[in-house]
Tab-separated table of C-alpha atoms and ligand atoms in Angstrom:
chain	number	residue	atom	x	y	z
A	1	UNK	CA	0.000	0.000	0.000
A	2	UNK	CA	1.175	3.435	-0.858
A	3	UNK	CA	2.237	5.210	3.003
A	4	UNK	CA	1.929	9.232	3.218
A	5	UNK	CA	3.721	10.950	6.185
A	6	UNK	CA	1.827	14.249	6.808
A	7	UNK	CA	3.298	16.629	9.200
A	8	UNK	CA	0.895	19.248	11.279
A	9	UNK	CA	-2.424	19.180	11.410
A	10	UNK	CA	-3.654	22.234	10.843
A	11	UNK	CA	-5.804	23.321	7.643
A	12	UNK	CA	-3.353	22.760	5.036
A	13	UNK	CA	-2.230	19.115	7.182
A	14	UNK	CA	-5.841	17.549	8.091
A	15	UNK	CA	-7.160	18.558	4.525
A	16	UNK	CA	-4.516	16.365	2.634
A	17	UNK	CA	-4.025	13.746	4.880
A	18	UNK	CA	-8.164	12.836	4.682
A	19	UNK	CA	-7.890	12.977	1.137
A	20	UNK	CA	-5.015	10.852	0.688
A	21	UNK	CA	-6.954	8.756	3.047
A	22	UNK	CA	-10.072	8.458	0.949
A	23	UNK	CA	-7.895	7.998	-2.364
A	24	UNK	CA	-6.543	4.617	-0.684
A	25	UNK	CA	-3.510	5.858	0.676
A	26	UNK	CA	-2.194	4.525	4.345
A	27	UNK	CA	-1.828	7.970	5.903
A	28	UNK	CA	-0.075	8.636	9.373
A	29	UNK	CA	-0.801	12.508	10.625
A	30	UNK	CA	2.070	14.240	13.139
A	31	UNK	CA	1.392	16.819	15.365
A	32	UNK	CA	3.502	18.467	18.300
A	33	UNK	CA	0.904	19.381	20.117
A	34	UNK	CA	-1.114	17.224	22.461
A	35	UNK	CA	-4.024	17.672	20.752
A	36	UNK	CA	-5.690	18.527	17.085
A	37	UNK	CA	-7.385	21.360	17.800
A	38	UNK	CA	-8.143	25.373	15.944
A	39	UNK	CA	-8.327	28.563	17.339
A	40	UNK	CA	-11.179	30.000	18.638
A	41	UNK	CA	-11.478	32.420	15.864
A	42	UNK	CA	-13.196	32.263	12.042
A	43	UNK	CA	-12.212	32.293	8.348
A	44	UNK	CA	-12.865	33.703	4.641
A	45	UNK	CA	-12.662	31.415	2.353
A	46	UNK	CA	-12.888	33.001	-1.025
A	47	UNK	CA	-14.141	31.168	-3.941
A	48	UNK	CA	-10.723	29.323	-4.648
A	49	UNK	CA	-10.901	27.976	-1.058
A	50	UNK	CA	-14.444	26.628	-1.231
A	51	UNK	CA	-13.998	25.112	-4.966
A	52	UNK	CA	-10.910	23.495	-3.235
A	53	UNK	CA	-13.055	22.189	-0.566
A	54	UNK	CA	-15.309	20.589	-2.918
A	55	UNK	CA	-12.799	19.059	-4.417
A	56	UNK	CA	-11.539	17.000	-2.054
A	57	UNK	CA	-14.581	15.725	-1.418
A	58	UNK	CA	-15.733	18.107	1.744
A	59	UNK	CA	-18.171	20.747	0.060
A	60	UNK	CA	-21.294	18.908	1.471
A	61	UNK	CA	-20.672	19.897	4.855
A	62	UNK	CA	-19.712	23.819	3.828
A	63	UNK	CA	-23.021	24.529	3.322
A	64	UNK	CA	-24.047	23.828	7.389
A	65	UNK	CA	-21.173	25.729	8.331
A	66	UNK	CA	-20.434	28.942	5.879
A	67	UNK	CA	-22.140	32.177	5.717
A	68	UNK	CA	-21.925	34.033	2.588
A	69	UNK	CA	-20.254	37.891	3.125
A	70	UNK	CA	-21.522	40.644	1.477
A	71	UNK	CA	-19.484	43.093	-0.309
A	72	UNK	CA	-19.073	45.882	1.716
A	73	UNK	CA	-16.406	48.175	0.266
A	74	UNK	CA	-13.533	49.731	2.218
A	75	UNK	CA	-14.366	52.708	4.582
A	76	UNK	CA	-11.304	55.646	5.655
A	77	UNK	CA	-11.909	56.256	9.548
A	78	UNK	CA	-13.410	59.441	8.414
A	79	UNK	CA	-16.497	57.706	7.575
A	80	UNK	CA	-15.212	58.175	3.388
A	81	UNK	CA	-15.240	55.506	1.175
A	82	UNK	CA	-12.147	54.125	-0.380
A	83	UNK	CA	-13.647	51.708	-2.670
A	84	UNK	CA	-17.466	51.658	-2.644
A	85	UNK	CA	-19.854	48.300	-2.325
A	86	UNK	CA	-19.129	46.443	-5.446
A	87	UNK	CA	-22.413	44.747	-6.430
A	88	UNK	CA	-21.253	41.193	-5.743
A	89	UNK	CA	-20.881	38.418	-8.331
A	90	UNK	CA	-22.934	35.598	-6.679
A	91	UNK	CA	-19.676	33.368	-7.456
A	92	UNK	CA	-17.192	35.719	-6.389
A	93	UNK	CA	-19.356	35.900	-2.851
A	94	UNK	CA	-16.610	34.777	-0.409
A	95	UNK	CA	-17.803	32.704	2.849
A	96	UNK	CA	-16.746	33.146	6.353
A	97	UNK	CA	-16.294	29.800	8.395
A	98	UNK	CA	-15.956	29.386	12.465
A	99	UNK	CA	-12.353	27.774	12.456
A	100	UNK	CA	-13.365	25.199	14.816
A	101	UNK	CA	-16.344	24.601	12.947
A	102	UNK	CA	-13.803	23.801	9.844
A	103	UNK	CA	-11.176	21.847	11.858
A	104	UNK	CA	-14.483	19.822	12.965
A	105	UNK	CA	-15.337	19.045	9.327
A	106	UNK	CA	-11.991	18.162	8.449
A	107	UNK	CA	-11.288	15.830	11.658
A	108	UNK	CA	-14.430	14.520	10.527
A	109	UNK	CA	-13.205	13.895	6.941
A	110	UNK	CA	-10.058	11.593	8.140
A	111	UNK	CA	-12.245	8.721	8.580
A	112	UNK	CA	-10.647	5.723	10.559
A	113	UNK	CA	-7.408	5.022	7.555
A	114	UNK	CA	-5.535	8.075	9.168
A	115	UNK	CA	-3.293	7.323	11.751
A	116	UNK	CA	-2.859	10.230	14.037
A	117	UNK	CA	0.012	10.595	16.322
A	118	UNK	CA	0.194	13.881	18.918
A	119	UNK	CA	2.678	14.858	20.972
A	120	UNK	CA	5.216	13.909	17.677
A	121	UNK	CA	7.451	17.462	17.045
A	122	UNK	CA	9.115	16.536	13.887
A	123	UNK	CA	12.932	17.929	14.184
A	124	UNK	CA	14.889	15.796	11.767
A	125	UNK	CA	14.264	15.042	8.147
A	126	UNK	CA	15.978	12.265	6.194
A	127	UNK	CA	16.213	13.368	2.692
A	128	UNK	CA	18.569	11.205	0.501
A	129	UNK	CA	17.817	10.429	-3.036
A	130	UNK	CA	18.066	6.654	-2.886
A	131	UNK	CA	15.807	6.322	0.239
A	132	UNK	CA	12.675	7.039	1.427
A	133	UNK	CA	12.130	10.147	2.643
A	134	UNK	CA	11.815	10.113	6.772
A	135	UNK	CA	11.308	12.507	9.397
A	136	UNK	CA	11.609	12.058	13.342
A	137	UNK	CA	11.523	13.939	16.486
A	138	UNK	CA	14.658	12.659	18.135
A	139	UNK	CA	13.680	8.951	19.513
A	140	UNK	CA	11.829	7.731	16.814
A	141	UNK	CA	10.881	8.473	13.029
A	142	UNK	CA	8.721	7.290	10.518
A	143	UNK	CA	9.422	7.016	6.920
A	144	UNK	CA	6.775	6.687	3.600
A	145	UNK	CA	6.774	6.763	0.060
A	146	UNK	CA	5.196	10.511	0.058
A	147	UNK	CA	6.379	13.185	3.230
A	148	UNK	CA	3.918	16.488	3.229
A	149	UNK	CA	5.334	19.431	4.929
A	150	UNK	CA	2.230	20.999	6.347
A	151	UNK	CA	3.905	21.988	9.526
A	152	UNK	CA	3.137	25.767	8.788
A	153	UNK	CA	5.479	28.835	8.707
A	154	UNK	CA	8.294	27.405	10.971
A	155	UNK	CA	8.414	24.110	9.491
A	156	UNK	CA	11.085	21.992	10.512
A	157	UNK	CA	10.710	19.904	7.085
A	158	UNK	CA	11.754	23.393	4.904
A	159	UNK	CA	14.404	24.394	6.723
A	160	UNK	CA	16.045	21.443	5.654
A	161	UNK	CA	15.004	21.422	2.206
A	162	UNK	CA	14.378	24.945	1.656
A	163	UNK	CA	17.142	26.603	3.613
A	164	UNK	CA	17.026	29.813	0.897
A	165	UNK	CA	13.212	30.703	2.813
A	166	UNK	CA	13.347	32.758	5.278
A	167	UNK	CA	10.809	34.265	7.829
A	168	UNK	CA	10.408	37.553	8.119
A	169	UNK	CA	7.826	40.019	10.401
A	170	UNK	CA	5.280	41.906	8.073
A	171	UNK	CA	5.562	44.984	10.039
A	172	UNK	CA	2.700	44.523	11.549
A	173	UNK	CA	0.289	42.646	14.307
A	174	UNK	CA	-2.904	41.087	14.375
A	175	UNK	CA	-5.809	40.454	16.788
A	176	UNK	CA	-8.311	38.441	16.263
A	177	UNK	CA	-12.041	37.479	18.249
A	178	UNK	CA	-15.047	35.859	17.896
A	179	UNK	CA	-17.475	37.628	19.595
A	180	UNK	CA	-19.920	34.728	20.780
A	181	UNK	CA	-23.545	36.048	19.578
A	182	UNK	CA	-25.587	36.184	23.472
A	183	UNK	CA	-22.706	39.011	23.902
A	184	UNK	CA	-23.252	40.443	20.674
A	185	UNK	CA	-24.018	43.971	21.050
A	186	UNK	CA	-27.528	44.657	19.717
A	187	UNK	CA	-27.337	46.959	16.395
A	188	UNK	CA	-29.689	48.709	14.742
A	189	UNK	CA	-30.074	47.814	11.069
A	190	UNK	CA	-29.023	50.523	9.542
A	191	UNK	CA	-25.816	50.027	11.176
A	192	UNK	CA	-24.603	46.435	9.346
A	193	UNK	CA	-21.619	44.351	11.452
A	194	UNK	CA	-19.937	43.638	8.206
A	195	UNK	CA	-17.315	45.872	7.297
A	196	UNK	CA	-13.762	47.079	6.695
A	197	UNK	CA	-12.564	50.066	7.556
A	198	UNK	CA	-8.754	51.354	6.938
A	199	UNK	CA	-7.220	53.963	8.311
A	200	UNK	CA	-2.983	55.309	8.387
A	201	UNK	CA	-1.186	51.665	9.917
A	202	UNK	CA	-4.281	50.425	11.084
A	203	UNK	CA	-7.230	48.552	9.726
A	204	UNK	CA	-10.189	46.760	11.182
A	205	UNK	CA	-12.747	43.862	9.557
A	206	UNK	CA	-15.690	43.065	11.056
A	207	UNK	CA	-18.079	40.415	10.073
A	208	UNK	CA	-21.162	38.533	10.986
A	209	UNK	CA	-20.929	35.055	11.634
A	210	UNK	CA	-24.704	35.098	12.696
A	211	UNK	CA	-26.558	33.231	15.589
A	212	UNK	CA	-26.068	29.648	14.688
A	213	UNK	CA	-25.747	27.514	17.899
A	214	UNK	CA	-28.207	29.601	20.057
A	215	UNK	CA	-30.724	28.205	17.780
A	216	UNK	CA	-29.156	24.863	18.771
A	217	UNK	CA	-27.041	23.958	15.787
A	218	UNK	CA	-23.842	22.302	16.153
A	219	UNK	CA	-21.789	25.537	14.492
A	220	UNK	CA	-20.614	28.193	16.145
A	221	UNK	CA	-22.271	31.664	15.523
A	222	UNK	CA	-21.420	35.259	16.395
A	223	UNK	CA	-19.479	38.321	15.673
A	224	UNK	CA	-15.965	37.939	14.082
A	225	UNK	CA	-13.382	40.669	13.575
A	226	UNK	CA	-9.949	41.287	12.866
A	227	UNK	CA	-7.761	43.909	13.812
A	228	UNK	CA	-4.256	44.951	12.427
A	229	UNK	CA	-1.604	47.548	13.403
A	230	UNK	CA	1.867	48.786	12.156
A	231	UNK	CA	4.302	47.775	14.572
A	232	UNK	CA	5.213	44.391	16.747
A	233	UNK	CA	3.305	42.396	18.756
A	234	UNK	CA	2.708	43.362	22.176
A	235	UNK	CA	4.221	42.010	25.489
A	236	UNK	CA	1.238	43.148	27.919
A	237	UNK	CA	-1.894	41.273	28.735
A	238	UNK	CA	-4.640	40.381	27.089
A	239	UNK	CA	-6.482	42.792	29.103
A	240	UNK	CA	-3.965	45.549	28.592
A	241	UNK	CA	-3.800	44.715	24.906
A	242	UNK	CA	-7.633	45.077	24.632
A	243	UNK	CA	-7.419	48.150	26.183
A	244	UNK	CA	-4.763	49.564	23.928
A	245	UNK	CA	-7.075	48.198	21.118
A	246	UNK	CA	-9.595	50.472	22.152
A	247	UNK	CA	-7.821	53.573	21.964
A	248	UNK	CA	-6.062	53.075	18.721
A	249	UNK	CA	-9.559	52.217	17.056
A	250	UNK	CA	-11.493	55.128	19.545
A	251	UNK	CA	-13.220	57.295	17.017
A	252	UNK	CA	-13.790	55.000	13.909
A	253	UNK	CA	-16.970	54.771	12.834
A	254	UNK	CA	-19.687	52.360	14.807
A	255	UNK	CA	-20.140	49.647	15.331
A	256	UNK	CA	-16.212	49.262	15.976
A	257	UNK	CA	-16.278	50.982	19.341
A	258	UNK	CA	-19.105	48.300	20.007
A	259	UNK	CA	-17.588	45.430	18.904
A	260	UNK	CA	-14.495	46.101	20.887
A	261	UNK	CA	-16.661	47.043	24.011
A	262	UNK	CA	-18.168	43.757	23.471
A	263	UNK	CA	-15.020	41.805	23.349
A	264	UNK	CA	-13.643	40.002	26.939
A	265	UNK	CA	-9.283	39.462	27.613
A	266	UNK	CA	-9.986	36.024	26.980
A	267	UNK	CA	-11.523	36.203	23.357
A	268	UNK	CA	-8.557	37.839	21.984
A	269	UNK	CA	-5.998	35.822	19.709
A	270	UNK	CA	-2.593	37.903	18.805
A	271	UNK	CA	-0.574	36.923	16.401
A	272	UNK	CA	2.797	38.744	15.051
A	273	UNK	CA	2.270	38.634	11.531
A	274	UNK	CA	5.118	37.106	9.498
A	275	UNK	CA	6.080	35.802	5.956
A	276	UNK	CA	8.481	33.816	3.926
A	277	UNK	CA	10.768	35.614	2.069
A	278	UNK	CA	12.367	34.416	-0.590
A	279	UNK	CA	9.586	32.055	-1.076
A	280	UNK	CA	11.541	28.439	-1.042
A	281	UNK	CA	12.485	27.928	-4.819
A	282	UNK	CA	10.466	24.297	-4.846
A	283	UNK	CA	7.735	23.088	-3.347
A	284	UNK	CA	8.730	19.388	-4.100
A	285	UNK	CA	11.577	17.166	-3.514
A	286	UNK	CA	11.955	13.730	-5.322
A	287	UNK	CA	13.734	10.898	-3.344
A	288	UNK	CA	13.292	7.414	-3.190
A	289	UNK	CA	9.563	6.325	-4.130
A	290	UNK	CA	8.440	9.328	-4.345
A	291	UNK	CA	9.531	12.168	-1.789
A	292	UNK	CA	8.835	15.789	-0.257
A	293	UNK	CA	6.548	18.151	-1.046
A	294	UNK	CA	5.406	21.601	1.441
A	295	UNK	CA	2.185	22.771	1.549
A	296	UNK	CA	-0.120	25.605	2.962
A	297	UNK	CA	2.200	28.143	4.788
A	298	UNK	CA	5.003	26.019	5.266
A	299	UNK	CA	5.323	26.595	1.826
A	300	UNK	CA	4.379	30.453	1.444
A	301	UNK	CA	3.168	31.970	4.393
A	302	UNK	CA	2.394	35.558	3.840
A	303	UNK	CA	0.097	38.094	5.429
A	304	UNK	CA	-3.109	38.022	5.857
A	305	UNK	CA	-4.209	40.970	3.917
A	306	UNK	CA	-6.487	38.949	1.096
A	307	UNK	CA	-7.452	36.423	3.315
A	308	UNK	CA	-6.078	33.435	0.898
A	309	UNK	CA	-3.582	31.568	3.587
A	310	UNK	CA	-5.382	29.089	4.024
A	311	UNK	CA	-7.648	28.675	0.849
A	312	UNK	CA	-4.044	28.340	-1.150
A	313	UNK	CA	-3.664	25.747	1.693
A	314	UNK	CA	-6.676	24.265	0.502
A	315	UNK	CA	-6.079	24.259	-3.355
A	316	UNK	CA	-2.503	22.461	-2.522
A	317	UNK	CA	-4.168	19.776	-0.939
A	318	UNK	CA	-6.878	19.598	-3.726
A	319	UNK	CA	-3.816	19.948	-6.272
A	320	UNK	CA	-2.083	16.976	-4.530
A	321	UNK	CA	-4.868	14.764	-4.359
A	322	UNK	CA	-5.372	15.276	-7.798
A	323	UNK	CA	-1.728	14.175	-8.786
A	324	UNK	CA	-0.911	11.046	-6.700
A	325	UNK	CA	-4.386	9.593	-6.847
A	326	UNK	CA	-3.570	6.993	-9.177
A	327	UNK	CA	0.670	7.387	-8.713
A	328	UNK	CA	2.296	4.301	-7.920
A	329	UNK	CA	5.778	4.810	-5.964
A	330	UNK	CA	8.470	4.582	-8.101
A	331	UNK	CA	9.286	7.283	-11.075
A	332	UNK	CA	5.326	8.283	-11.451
A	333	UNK	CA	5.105	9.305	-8.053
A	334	UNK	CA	8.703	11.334	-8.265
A	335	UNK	CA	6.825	13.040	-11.195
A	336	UNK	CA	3.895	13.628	-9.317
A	337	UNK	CA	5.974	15.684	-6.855
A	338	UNK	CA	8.180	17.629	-9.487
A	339	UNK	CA	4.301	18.380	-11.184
A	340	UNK	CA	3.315	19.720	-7.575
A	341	UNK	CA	5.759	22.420	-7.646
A	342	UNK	CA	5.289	23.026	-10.974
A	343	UNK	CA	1.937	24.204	-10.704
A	344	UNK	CA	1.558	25.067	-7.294
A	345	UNK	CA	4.541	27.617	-7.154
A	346	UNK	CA	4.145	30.225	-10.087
A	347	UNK	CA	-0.065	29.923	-8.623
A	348	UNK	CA	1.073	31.156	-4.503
A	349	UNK	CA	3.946	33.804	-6.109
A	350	UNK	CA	0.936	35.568	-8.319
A	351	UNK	CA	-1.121	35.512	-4.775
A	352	UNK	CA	1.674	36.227	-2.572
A	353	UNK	CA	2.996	39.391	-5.325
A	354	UNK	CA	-0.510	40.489	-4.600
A	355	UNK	CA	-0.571	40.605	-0.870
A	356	UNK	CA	2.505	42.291	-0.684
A	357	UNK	CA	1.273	44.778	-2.732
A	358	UNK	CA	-1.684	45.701	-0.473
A	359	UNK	CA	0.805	45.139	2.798
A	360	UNK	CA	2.270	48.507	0.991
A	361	UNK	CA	-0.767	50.192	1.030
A	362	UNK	CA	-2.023	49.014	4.300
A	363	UNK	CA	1.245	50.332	5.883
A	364	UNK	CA	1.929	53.801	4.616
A	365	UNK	CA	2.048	55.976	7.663
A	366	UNK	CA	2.645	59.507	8.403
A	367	UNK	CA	1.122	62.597	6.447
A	368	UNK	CA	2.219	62.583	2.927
A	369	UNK	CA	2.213	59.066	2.743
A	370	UNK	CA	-1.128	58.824	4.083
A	371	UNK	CA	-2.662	61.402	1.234
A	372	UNK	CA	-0.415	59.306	-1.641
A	373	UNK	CA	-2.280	55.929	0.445
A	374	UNK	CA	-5.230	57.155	0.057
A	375	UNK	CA	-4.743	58.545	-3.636
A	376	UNK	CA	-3.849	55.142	-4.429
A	377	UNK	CA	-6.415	53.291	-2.595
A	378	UNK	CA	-8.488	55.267	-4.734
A	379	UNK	CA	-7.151	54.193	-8.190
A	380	UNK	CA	-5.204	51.356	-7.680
A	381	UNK	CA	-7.052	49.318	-4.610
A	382	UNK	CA	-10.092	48.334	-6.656
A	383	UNK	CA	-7.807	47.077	-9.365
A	384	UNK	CA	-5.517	45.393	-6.766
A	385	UNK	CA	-8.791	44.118	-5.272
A	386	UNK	CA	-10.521	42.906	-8.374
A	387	UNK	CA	-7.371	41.270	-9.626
A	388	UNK	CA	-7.159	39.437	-6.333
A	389	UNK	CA	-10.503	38.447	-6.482
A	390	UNK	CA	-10.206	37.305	-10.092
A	391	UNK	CA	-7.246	35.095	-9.202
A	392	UNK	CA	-9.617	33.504	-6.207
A	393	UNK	CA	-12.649	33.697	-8.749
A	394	UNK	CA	-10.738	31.563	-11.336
A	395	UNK	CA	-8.562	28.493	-9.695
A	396	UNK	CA	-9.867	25.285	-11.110
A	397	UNK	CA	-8.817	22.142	-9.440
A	398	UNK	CA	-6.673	20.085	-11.835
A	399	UNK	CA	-8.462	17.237	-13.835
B	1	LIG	C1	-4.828	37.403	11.381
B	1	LIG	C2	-4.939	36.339	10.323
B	1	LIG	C3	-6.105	36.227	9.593
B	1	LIG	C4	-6.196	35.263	8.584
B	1	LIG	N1	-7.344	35.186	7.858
B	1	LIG	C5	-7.425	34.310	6.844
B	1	LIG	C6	-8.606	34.229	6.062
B	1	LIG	O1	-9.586	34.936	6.309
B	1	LIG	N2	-8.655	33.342	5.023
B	1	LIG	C7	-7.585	32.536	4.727
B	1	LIG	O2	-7.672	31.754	3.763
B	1	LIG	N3	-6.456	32.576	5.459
B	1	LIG	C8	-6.349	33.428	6.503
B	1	LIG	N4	-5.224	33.463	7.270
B	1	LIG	C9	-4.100	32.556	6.950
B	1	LIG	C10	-4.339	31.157	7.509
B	1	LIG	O3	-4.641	31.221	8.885
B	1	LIG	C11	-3.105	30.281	7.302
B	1	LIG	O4	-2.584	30.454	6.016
B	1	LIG	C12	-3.462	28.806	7.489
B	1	LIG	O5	-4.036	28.590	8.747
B	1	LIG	C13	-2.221	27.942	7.302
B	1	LIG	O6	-2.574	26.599	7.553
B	1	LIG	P1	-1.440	25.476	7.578
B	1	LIG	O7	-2.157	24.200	7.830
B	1	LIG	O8	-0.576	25.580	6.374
B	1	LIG	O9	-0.489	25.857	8.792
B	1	LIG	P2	-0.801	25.968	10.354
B	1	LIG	O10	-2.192	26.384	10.605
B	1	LIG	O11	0.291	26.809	10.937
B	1	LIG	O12	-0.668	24.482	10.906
B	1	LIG	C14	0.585	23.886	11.114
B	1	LIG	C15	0.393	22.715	12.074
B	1	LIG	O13	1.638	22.015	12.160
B	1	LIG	C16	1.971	21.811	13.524
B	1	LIG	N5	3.443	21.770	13.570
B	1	LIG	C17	4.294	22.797	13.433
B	1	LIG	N6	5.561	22.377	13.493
B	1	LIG	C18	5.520	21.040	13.690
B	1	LIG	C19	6.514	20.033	13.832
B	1	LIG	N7	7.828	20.329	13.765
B	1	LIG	N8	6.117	18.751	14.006
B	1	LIG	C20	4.783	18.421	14.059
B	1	LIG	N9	3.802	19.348	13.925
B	1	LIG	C21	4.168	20.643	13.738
B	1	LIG	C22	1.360	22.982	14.261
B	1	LIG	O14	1.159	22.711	15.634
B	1	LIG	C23	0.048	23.145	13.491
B	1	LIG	O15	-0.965	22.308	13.999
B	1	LIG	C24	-5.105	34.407	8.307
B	1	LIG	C25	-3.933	34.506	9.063
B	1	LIG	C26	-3.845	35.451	10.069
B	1	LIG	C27	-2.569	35.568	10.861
């Protein structure tokens, strides 16, 4: 039987190992931590993500979970519209997902062929091109036919293979919460949750994940938003970082001062956000049977900005799926993972050329650049925005 080594279980990780699962592959799934679990926070998936989903076989389930966002356009603090309300294409309509809802749905999708090992923090990688490729955390390894890298920005398995990526800070933090709905603030309707709203180094996104679960659903409901600021990550408390939240964002336009009111120390997730730079030059590694391929941000982590982390995560699990479903180990299965990076790579650098492109604009500070920011949100942020969007409008799984 053909054996798959997946490493981390996050998105990118449980996505591809259940699908390698369900294509008849013997699948064993690492993770360091003690337990597979998501953060308590929630998700766009643009088009490209849920296409992905479907896919691999998981779109059924989307529909219990998902709730469609509305195009809301991009507000200045002043109240001034940067790019107005574009009336939506019903397939460009991006989703927004609870992540735990997601990670449930994936768990879900692993069926009983994955084996799932916690507690396993991969540190060394044996990659020689007459063996099969094997990784191991010190006092034991395990090696396969096929090793997937979905161990996220810090993977262990790059560094190896990939020493040329490196990870850099974005300039800037992020804070995340989901506001659970009996402590949503009550707003009046001409006062919508959804929105985004950008101001000089700072920029905040609210939307709606409405009140599933107090209608007693199994998915998780309430208020999501996402909050990012020039600068590093802070030291303090959650508490103290809350507080600081609320002075930074005091004066934008409702319902942020509500939503931030609304919020509690213990629903707020910081992150510092980074990215790979260069992007590793592969994405796959032939050796022995088969060999080495990184996926999701382990293979191009990059900010946040368009919201596509973890729907590229999705199409390289879709894309992988696609290739080795009827590879046998041997030379079609080393040209499965040479195809891999072949299409996956020049597909994330378009994405990833994009994002840093709006990490420009989200970051000009001070006066001057602040009046040339908003001169070019003006012109060049609805292109920048529609070209995105295109790119997520138009991935196609491969046949
Ligand atoms: C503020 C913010 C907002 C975002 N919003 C969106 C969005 O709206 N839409 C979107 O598509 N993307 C979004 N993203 C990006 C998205 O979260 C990531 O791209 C995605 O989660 C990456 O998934 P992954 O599985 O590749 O990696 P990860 O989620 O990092 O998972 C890696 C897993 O590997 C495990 N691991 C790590 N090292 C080892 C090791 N050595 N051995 C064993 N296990 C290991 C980790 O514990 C973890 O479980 C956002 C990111 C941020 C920071």
């Amino acid at each position: 039987m053909r054996t798959a080594v997946v490493v981390g279980a996050g998105i990118g990780g449980l996505a591809t190992a259940g699908a390698l699962a369900r294509s008849g592959w013997q699948v064993t799934l690492l993770e360091r931590d003690d337990r597979v679990r998501a953060d308590r926070t929630a998700l766009v998936l643009w088009p490209n993500g849920v296409r992905a989903l479907r896919a691999l076989g998981l779109g059924d389930g989307l529909a219990a979970i998902a709730t469609p966002l509305p195009d809301v356009g991009v507000r200045r603090p002043d109240g001034h519209w940067l790019v107005q309300p574009r009336p939506g294409l019903a397939e460009r309509a991006p989703v927004v997902v609870h992540r735990e809802d997601l990670h449930d749905a994936l768990v879900a999708g692993l069926g009983d062929r994955v084996e799932i090992r916690t507690g396993f923090e991969v540190r060394t990688v044996r990659f020689a091109d007459g063996d099969r490729p094997a990784v191991g955390d010190g006092r034991g390894s395990y090696e396969a036919d096929l090793v997937v890298a979905a161990d996220g920005i810090d993977s262990a398995v790059r560094r190896r293979l990939a020493p040329e990526a490196a990870v850099v800070s974005s300039g800037c933090a992020a804070w995340r919460a989901v506001i659970p709905w009996y402590r949503a603030p009550q707003l009046p309707p001409d006062r919508p949750v959804d929105g985004e709203t950008l101001g000089a180094g700072y920029r905040f996104v609210a939307v709606s994940l409405g009140d599933r679960g107090s209608s007693g659903a199994s998915t998780r409901g309430g208020i999501y938003w996402v909050a990012t600021a020039a600068g590093a990550s802070r030291p303090e408390s959650p508490a103290t970082q809350l507080g600081l939240l609320r002075r930074w964002f005091a004066n934008w336009p409702a319902p942020i001062g509500d939503l931030l009111a609304a919020t509690e120390p213990e629903d707020l997730v910081q992150q510092e956000v980074r990215e790979l730079r260069p992007l590793p030059r592969s994405y796959g590694f032939p050796a022995g049977t088969g060999g080495v391929v990184l996926l999701g941000d382990s293979a191009h982590a990059m900010p946040h900005h368009l919201g596509q982390g973890a729907c590229l995560a999705l199409e390289d699990a879709a894309t992988l799926r696609s290739l080795v479903r009827e590879a046998i180990p041997g030379v079609p299965l080393r040209e499965a993972v040479e195809s891999y990076s072949r299409l996956r790579r020049p597909r994330t650098v378009t994405v990833v050329r994009q994002t840093r492109r709006m990490s420009a604009v989200l970051q000009a500070r001070g006066r001057l650049a602040l009046r040339a920011r908003d001169a070019a949100l003006g012109t060049i942020t609805p292109r920048l925005l529609g070209s995105a969007a295109s790119a997520a409008a138009q991935w196609r799984p491969p046949e």
